[in-house]
mmCIF file of C-alpha atoms in Angstrom:
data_model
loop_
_atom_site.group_PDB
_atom_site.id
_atom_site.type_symbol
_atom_site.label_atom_id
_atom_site.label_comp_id
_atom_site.label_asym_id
_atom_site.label_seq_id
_atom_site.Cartn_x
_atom_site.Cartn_y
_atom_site.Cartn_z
ATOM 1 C CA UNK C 16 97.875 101.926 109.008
ATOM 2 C CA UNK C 17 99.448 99.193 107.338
ATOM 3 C CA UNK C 18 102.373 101.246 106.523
ATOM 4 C CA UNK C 19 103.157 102.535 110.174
ATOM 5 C CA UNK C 20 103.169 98.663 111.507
ATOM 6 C CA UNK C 21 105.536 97.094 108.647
ATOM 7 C CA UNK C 22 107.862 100.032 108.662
ATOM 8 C CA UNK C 23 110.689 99.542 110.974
ATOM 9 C CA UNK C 24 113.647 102.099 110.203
ATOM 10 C CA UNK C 25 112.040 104.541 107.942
ATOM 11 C CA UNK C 26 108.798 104.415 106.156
ATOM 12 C CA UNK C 27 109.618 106.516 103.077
ATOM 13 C CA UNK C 28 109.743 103.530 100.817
ATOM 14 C CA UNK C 29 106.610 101.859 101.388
ATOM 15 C CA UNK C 30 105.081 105.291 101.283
ATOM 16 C CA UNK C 31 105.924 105.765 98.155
ATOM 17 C CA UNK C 32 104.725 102.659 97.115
ATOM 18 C CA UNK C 33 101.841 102.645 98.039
ATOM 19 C CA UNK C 34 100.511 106.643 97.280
ATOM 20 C CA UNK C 35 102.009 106.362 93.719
ATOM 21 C CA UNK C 36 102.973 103.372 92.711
ATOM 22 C CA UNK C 37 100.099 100.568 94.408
ATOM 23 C CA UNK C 38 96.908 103.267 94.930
ATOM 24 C CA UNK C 39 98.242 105.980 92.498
ATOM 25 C CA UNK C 40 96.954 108.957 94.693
ATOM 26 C CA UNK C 41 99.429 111.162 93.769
ATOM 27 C CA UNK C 42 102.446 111.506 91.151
ATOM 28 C CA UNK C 43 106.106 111.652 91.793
ATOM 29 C CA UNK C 44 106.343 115.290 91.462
ATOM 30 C CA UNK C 45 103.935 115.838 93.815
ATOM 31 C CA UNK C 46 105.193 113.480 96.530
ATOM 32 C CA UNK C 47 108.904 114.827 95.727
ATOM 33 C CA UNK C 48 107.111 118.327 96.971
ATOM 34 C CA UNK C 49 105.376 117.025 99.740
ATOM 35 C CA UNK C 50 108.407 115.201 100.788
ATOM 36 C CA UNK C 51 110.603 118.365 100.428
ATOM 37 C CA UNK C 52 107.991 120.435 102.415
ATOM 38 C CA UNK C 53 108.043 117.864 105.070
ATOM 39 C CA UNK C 54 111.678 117.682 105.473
ATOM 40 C CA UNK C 55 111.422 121.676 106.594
ATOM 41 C CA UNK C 56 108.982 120.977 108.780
ATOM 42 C CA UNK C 57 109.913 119.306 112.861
ATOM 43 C CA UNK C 58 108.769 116.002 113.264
ATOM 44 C CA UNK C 59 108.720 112.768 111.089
ATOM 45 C CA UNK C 60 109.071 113.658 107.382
ATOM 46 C CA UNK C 61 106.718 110.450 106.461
ATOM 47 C CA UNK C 62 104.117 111.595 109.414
ATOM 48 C CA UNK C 63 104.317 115.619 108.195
ATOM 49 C CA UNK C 64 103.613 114.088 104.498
ATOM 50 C CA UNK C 65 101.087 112.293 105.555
ATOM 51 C CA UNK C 66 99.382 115.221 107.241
ATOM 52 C CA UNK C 67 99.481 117.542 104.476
ATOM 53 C CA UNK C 68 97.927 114.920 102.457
ATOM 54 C CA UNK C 69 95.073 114.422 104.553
ATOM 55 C CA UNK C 70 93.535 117.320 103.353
ATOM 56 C CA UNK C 71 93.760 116.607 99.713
ATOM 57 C CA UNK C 72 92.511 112.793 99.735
ATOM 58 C CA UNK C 73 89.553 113.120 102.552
ATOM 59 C CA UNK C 74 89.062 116.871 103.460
ATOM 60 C CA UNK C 75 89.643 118.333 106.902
ATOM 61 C CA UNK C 76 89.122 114.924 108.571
ATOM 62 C CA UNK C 77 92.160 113.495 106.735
ATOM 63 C CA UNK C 78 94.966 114.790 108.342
ATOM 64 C CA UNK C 79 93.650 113.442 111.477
ATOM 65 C CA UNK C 80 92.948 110.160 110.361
ATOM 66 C CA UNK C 81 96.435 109.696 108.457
ATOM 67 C CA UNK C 82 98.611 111.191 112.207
ATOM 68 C CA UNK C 83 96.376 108.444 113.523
ATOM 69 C CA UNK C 84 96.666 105.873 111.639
ATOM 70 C CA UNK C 85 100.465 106.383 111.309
ATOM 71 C CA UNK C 86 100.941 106.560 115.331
ATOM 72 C CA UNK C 87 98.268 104.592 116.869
ATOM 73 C CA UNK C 88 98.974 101.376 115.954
ATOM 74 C CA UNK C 89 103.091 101.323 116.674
ATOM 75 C CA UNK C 90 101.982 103.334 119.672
ATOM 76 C CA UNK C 91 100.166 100.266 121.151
ATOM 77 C CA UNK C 92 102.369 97.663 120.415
ATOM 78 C CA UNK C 93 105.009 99.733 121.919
#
């Protein structure tokens, strides 16, 4: 959530920071794949990362909870 507020203009920075470098949920590689996968698919790359990470760190639940947390927050300020 924290990264969806404080990132205005792209979030890929901070979300690398924080998944490997801060929290260390997941190595370069793996974000480098994620982050390639993402690109392919429409939409945010950061947000369709984030979704296919969901799974990984918190089960079926988790891609839900990272789209929200993402989206809702800008979404109500806006």
């Amino acid at each position: 959530m924290t990264i969806g507020l404080t990132s205005i203009g792209g979030a890929a920075g901070p979300f690398r920071h924080v998944l490997v470098v801060q929290r260390r949920w997941i190595s370069e590689g793996e974000l480098a794949e994620l982050y390639g996968l993402g690109q392919a698919l429409p939409g945010a790359v950061v947000v369709n990362v984030a979704v296919l990470l969901g799974p990984r760190l918190a089960g079926a639940l988790g891609s839900l909870v990272a789209l929200a947390g993402l989206i809702i927050p800008s979404m109500l300020i806006a």
